[in-house]
mmCIF file of C-alpha atoms in Angstrom:
data_model
loop_
_atom_site.group_PDB
_atom_site.id
_atom_site.type_symbol
_atom_site.label_atom_id
_atom_site.label_comp_id
_atom_site.label_asym_id
_atom_site.label_seq_id
_atom_site.Cartn_x
_atom_site.Cartn_y
_atom_site.Cartn_z
ATOM 1 C CA MET O 1 -52.660 -33.239 28.016
ATOM 2 C CA LYS O 2 -54.508 -30.991 30.421
ATOM 3 C CA LEU O 3 -55.105 -27.462 29.189
ATOM 4 C CA ASP O 4 -56.313 -24.915 31.755
ATOM 5 C CA VAL O 5 -57.402 -21.624 30.199
ATOM 6 C CA VAL O 6 -57.257 -18.756 32.683
ATOM 7 C CA SER O 7 -59.531 -15.902 31.614
ATOM 8 C CA ASP O 8 -62.064 -13.273 32.622
ATOM 9 C CA THR O 9 -65.526 -12.956 31.107
ATOM 10 C CA VAL O 10 -65.106 -9.207 30.459
ATOM 11 C CA CYS O 11 -61.711 -9.546 28.773
ATOM 12 C CA PRO O 12 -62.053 -8.971 24.996
ATOM 13 C CA TRP O 13 -58.687 -10.582 24.280
ATOM 14 C CA CYS O 14 -59.925 -13.660 26.128
ATOM 15 C CA TYR O 15 -62.870 -13.855 23.702
ATOM 16 C CA ILE O 16 -60.491 -13.533 20.756
ATOM 17 C CA GLY O 17 -58.229 -16.117 22.397
ATOM 18 C CA LYS O 18 -61.141 -18.520 22.754
ATOM 19 C CA LYS O 19 -62.084 -18.202 19.095
ATOM 20 C CA ARG O 20 -58.488 -18.894 18.118
ATOM 21 C CA LEU O 21 -58.345 -21.839 20.528
ATOM 22 C CA ASP O 22 -61.554 -23.242 19.018
ATOM 23 C CA GLN O 23 -59.955 -22.980 15.572
ATOM 24 C CA ALA O 24 -56.810 -24.716 16.820
ATOM 25 C CA LEU O 25 -58.801 -27.565 18.372
ATOM 26 C CA ALA O 26 -60.790 -27.959 15.143
ATOM 27 C CA ILE O 27 -57.565 -28.173 13.120
ATOM 28 C CA HIS O 28 -55.901 -30.523 15.587
ATOM 29 C CA GLY O 29 -58.953 -32.629 16.388
ATOM 30 C CA GLY O 30 -58.600 -32.168 20.148
ATOM 31 C CA GLU O 31 -57.780 -35.828 20.817
ATOM 32 C CA GLY O 32 -55.883 -36.271 24.074
ATOM 33 C CA ILE O 33 -56.588 -32.712 25.267
ATOM 34 C CA THR O 34 -58.684 -32.020 28.374
ATOM 35 C CA LEU O 35 -59.863 -28.402 28.434
ATOM 36 C CA VAL O 36 -60.812 -26.597 31.655
ATOM 37 C CA TRP O 37 -61.680 -22.902 32.061
ATOM 38 C CA ARG O 38 -60.260 -21.180 35.141
ATOM 39 C CA PRO O 39 -61.201 -17.830 36.747
ATOM 40 C CA PHE O 40 -59.277 -14.583 36.834
ATOM 41 C CA GLN O 41 -60.925 -11.340 37.899
ATOM 42 C CA LEU O 42 -59.333 -8.332 36.230
ATOM 43 C CA ASP O 43 -61.031 -6.096 38.788
ATOM 44 C CA ALA O 44 -62.594 -7.805 41.798
ATOM 45 C CA SER O 45 -63.192 -4.396 43.404
ATOM 46 C CA ILE O 46 -66.163 -3.633 41.140
ATOM 47 C CA PRO O 47 -69.338 -3.767 43.288
ATOM 48 C CA PRO O 48 -71.905 -6.561 42.737
ATOM 49 C CA GLY O 49 -74.243 -4.257 40.800
ATOM 50 C CA GLY O 50 -71.501 -3.193 38.392
ATOM 51 C CA VAL O 51 -70.434 0.314 37.391
ATOM 52 C CA ASP O 52 -71.009 2.588 34.387
ATOM 53 C CA ARG O 53 -68.718 1.197 31.680
ATOM 54 C CA LYS O 54 -67.877 4.457 29.922
ATOM 55 C CA ALA O 55 -66.900 6.234 33.139
ATOM 56 C CA TYR O 56 -64.955 3.153 34.290
ATOM 57 C CA LEU O 57 -62.900 2.911 31.082
ATOM 58 C CA GLU O 58 -62.231 6.632 30.904
ATOM 59 C CA LYS O 59 -60.978 6.565 34.476
ATOM 60 C CA LYS O 60 -58.780 3.575 33.705
ATOM 61 C CA PHE O 61 -57.388 4.542 30.280
ATOM 62 C CA GLY O 62 -58.386 8.145 29.599
ATOM 63 C CA ALA O 63 -61.095 9.085 27.072
ATOM 64 C CA GLU O 64 -58.967 8.967 23.895
ATOM 65 C CA ARG O 65 -57.034 5.806 24.674
ATOM 66 C CA ALA O 66 -60.267 3.998 25.605
ATOM 67 C CA LYS O 67 -61.551 4.666 22.058
ATOM 68 C CA ASP O 68 -58.281 3.560 20.411
ATOM 69 C CA VAL O 69 -58.205 0.308 22.386
ATOM 70 C CA GLY O 70 -61.762 -0.497 21.275
ATOM 71 C CA ASN O 71 -60.979 0.131 17.602
ATOM 72 C CA THR O 72 -57.942 -2.151 17.660
ATOM 73 C CA ILE O 73 -59.834 -4.944 19.370
ATOM 74 C CA ARG O 74 -62.710 -4.692 16.868
ATOM 75 C CA GLU O 75 -60.296 -5.322 13.988
ATOM 76 C CA PHE O 76 -58.849 -8.455 15.598
ATOM 77 C CA GLY O 77 -62.368 -9.573 16.514
ATOM 78 C CA HIS O 78 -63.650 -9.360 12.941
ATOM 79 C CA ALA O 79 -60.789 -11.631 11.851
ATOM 80 C CA VAL O 80 -62.183 -14.452 14.007
ATOM 81 C CA GLY O 81 -65.889 -13.772 13.505
ATOM 82 C CA ILE O 82 -66.601 -11.588 16.556
ATOM 83 C CA ASP O 83 -68.783 -8.501 16.146
ATOM 84 C CA PHE O 84 -67.687 -6.470 19.156
ATOM 85 C CA ARG O 85 -70.483 -4.054 20.089
ATOM 86 C CA PHE O 86 -68.897 -1.990 22.823
ATOM 87 C CA ASP O 87 -71.536 0.667 22.155
ATOM 88 C CA LEU O 88 -74.195 -1.667 23.590
ATOM 89 C CA ILE O 89 -72.380 -2.318 26.865
ATOM 90 C CA GLU O 90 -73.666 -0.053 29.614
ATOM 91 C CA LYS O 91 -72.078 -1.714 32.660
ATOM 92 C CA SER O 92 -68.736 -3.130 33.678
ATOM 93 C CA PRO O 93 -69.884 -5.975 35.935
ATOM 94 C CA ASN O 94 -68.235 -7.791 38.782
ATOM 95 C CA THR O 95 -67.441 -11.186 37.213
ATOM 96 C CA MET O 96 -67.511 -13.398 40.318
ATOM 97 C CA ASP O 97 -70.962 -14.853 39.599
ATOM 98 C CA SER O 98 -70.152 -15.501 35.934
ATOM 99 C CA HIS O 99 -67.094 -17.474 37.035
ATOM 100 C CA ARG O 100 -69.194 -19.456 39.500
ATOM 101 C CA LEU O 101 -71.565 -20.310 36.660
ATOM 102 C CA ILE O 102 -68.697 -21.416 34.414
ATOM 103 C CA ARG O 103 -67.491 -23.707 37.181
ATOM 104 C CA TRP O 104 -70.935 -25.301 37.574
ATOM 105 C CA ALA O 105 -71.174 -25.661 33.800
ATOM 106 C CA GLY O 106 -68.007 -27.747 33.981
ATOM 107 C CA THR O 107 -69.784 -30.156 36.323
ATOM 108 C CA ALA O 108 -72.726 -30.226 33.905
ATOM 109 C CA GLY O 109 -70.449 -30.990 30.941
ATOM 110 C CA CYS O 110 -71.125 -27.769 29.034
ATOM 111 C CA GLN O 111 -68.351 -25.449 30.188
ATOM 112 C CA ASN O 112 -67.025 -24.486 26.769
ATOM 113 C CA GLU O 113 -70.550 -23.672 25.578
ATOM 114 C CA MET O 114 -71.143 -21.550 28.676
ATOM 115 C CA VAL O 115 -67.968 -19.549 28.136
ATOM 116 C CA ASP O 116 -69.100 -18.919 24.546
ATOM 117 C CA SER O 117 -72.543 -17.813 25.687
ATOM 118 C CA LEU O 118 -71.233 -15.354 28.271
ATOM 119 C CA PHE O 119 -68.686 -13.809 25.901
ATOM 120 C CA ARG O 120 -71.302 -13.434 23.142
ATOM 121 C CA ARG O 121 -73.923 -11.971 25.467
ATOM 122 C CA TYR O 122 -71.535 -9.406 26.919
ATOM 123 C CA PHE O 123 -69.449 -8.368 23.931
ATOM 124 C CA GLU O 124 -71.901 -8.783 21.035
ATOM 125 C CA GLN O 125 -75.263 -8.192 22.698
ATOM 126 C CA GLY O 126 -74.348 -5.813 25.520
ATOM 127 C CA GLN O 127 -76.011 -7.936 28.200
ATOM 128 C CA ASP O 128 -75.145 -7.469 31.883
ATOM 129 C CA ILE O 129 -73.417 -10.724 32.801
ATOM 130 C CA GLY O 130 -73.391 -9.621 36.424
ATOM 131 C CA SER O 131 -77.193 -9.970 36.434
ATOM 132 C CA HIS O 132 -78.569 -13.226 37.837
ATOM 133 C CA ASP O 133 -81.406 -13.151 35.294
ATOM 134 C CA VAL O 134 -78.901 -13.040 32.431
ATOM 135 C CA LEU O 135 -76.810 -15.820 33.977
ATOM 136 C CA ILE O 136 -79.872 -18.026 34.485
ATOM 137 C CA ASP O 137 -80.871 -17.421 30.864
ATOM 138 C CA ALA O 138 -77.350 -18.438 29.780
ATOM 139 C CA ALA O 139 -77.646 -21.593 31.880
ATOM 140 C CA ASP O 140 -80.931 -22.413 30.162
ATOM 141 C CA GLU O 141 -79.333 -21.832 26.744
ATOM 142 C CA VAL O 142 -76.664 -24.503 27.332
ATOM 143 C CA GLY O 143 -79.053 -27.000 28.933
ATOM 144 C CA MET O 144 -78.311 -26.605 32.634
ATOM 145 C CA ASP O 145 -80.938 -27.019 35.358
ATOM 146 C CA THR O 146 -82.011 -23.426 35.923
ATOM 147 C CA ASP O 147 -83.666 -24.164 39.273
ATOM 148 C CA ILE O 148 -80.356 -25.428 40.644
ATOM 149 C CA VAL O 149 -78.448 -22.499 39.131
ATOM 150 C CA ARG O 150 -80.922 -19.976 40.551
ATOM 151 C CA ASP O 151 -80.586 -21.523 44.007
ATOM 152 C CA LEU O 152 -76.771 -21.600 43.873
ATOM 153 C CA LEU O 153 -76.550 -17.997 42.677
ATOM 154 C CA SER O 154 -78.707 -16.861 45.596
ATOM 155 C CA LYS O 155 -76.149 -18.334 47.994
ATOM 156 C CA ASP O 156 -72.381 -18.001 48.435
ATOM 157 C CA ALA O 157 -71.681 -21.354 46.776
ATOM 158 C CA ASP O 158 -68.091 -21.602 45.495
ATOM 159 C CA ARG O 159 -67.244 -17.913 46.005
ATOM 160 C CA ASP O 160 -64.257 -18.815 48.171
ATOM 161 C CA LEU O 161 -63.161 -21.448 45.668
ATOM 162 C CA ILE O 162 -63.206 -18.968 42.774
ATOM 163 C CA ALA O 163 -61.230 -16.459 44.863
ATOM 164 C CA ARG O 164 -58.659 -19.146 45.722
ATOM 165 C CA GLU O 165 -58.245 -20.192 42.087
ATOM 166 C CA ASP O 166 -57.795 -16.557 41.099
ATOM 167 C CA ALA O 167 -55.155 -16.125 43.807
ATOM 168 C CA MET O 168 -53.431 -19.338 42.730
ATOM 169 C CA ALA O 169 -53.138 -18.069 39.155
ATOM 170 C CA ARG O 170 -51.391 -14.947 40.410
ATOM 171 C CA GLU O 171 -49.120 -17.016 42.657
ATOM 172 C CA ILE O 172 -47.786 -18.965 39.670
ATOM 173 C CA GLY O 173 -47.006 -15.684 37.926
ATOM 174 C CA ILE O 174 -50.059 -15.030 35.761
ATOM 175 C CA GLN O 175 -50.636 -11.289 35.517
ATOM 176 C CA GLY O 176 -52.578 -11.077 32.280
ATOM 177 C CA VAL O 177 -55.230 -13.104 30.480
ATOM 178 C CA PRO O 178 -55.858 -15.193 28.539
ATOM 179 C CA SER O 179 -53.180 -17.553 29.814
ATOM 180 C CA PHE O 180 -52.835 -21.219 28.932
ATOM 181 C CA VAL O 181 -51.501 -23.568 31.620
ATOM 182 C CA ILE O 182 -50.351 -26.895 30.203
ATOM 183 C CA ASN O 183 -50.213 -29.928 32.496
ATOM 184 C CA SER O 184 -49.914 -27.574 35.478
ATOM 185 C CA GLN O 185 -46.299 -26.912 34.417
ATOM 186 C CA TRP O 186 -46.016 -24.496 31.490
ATOM 187 C CA VAL O 187 -47.718 -21.149 31.063
ATOM 188 C CA VAL O 188 -48.293 -19.410 27.731
ATOM 189 C CA THR O 189 -49.850 -15.952 27.912
ATOM 190 C CA GLY O 190 -51.817 -14.074 25.269
ATOM 191 C CA ALA O 191 -54.376 -14.772 22.537
ATOM 192 C CA GLN O 192 -52.163 -17.139 20.546
ATOM 193 C CA GLU O 193 -52.685 -17.752 16.834
ATOM 194 C CA PRO O 194 -54.308 -21.122 15.997
ATOM 195 C CA GLU O 195 -51.205 -22.371 14.181
ATOM 196 C CA THR O 196 -49.042 -21.624 17.223
ATOM 197 C CA LEU O 197 -51.425 -23.540 19.477
ATOM 198 C CA VAL O 198 -51.561 -26.539 17.115
ATOM 199 C CA ARG O 199 -47.743 -26.756 17.031
ATOM 200 C CA MET O 200 -47.682 -26.577 20.815
ATOM 201 C CA PHE O 201 -50.332 -29.309 21.135
ATOM 202 C CA ASN O 202 -48.493 -31.607 18.733
ATOM 203 C CA LYS O 203 -45.133 -31.101 20.418
ATOM 204 C CA LEU O 204 -46.399 -31.713 23.945
ATOM 205 C CA LEU O 205 -48.603 -34.675 23.026
ATOM 206 C CA ALA O 206 -45.669 -36.261 21.178
ATOM 207 C CA ARG O 207 -43.513 -35.765 24.253
ATOM 208 C CA GLU O 208 -46.168 -37.388 26.416
ATOM 209 C CA ALA O 209 -46.364 -40.349 24.027
ATOM 210 C CA GLU O 210 -42.579 -40.765 24.091
ATOM 211 C CA GLU O 211 -42.528 -40.651 27.892
ATOM 212 C CA ALA O 212 -45.351 -43.178 28.088
ATOM 213 C CA ALA O 213 -43.522 -45.531 25.685
ATOM 214 C CA ALA O 214 -40.278 -45.183 27.633
ATOM 215 C CA GLY O 215 -42.035 -45.799 30.936
#
């Protein structure tokens, strides 16, 4: 079973969704499941240097609602071991380069670890994941060749590809993240509970086994 997870690196529900997915895979064992992380930019209009996070959120939600949203997310985060530190985040970055790095991490065999690193750095440590220095440090953390990463980041490598994948997600009807695309056929949206994901894995893998036996 191929499981594509469509997410953005500045989406707190995507971080919660990843923690729940990790729990589901631990319960299930993950056998027969190929996991790939796919890009989705919640706001591609943010300039490369990022924007002031507080002003950005207040413009988007209003001052009071921005606070309420953060409080709710913190509660759900604590339940899965995430210490959301929104107070440390100064910038809302453009996430294009973080998605490029996640793609390269897939080639290097450490994509899941990279996604973890970027979420943790942004949401728990307040790091600017639009900064090339931060991204190179994340690459070093998961064992990637930092010289190659530094060179790729300095160029336009895979920018068009990330933009196309983002557009493709929207074309198949994805409007919010995280979204789980199973075998390029079924889409499940939202940070699903681990038990829900395990039932889904078991059902679809059993169907695949039945089809393989019948064929």
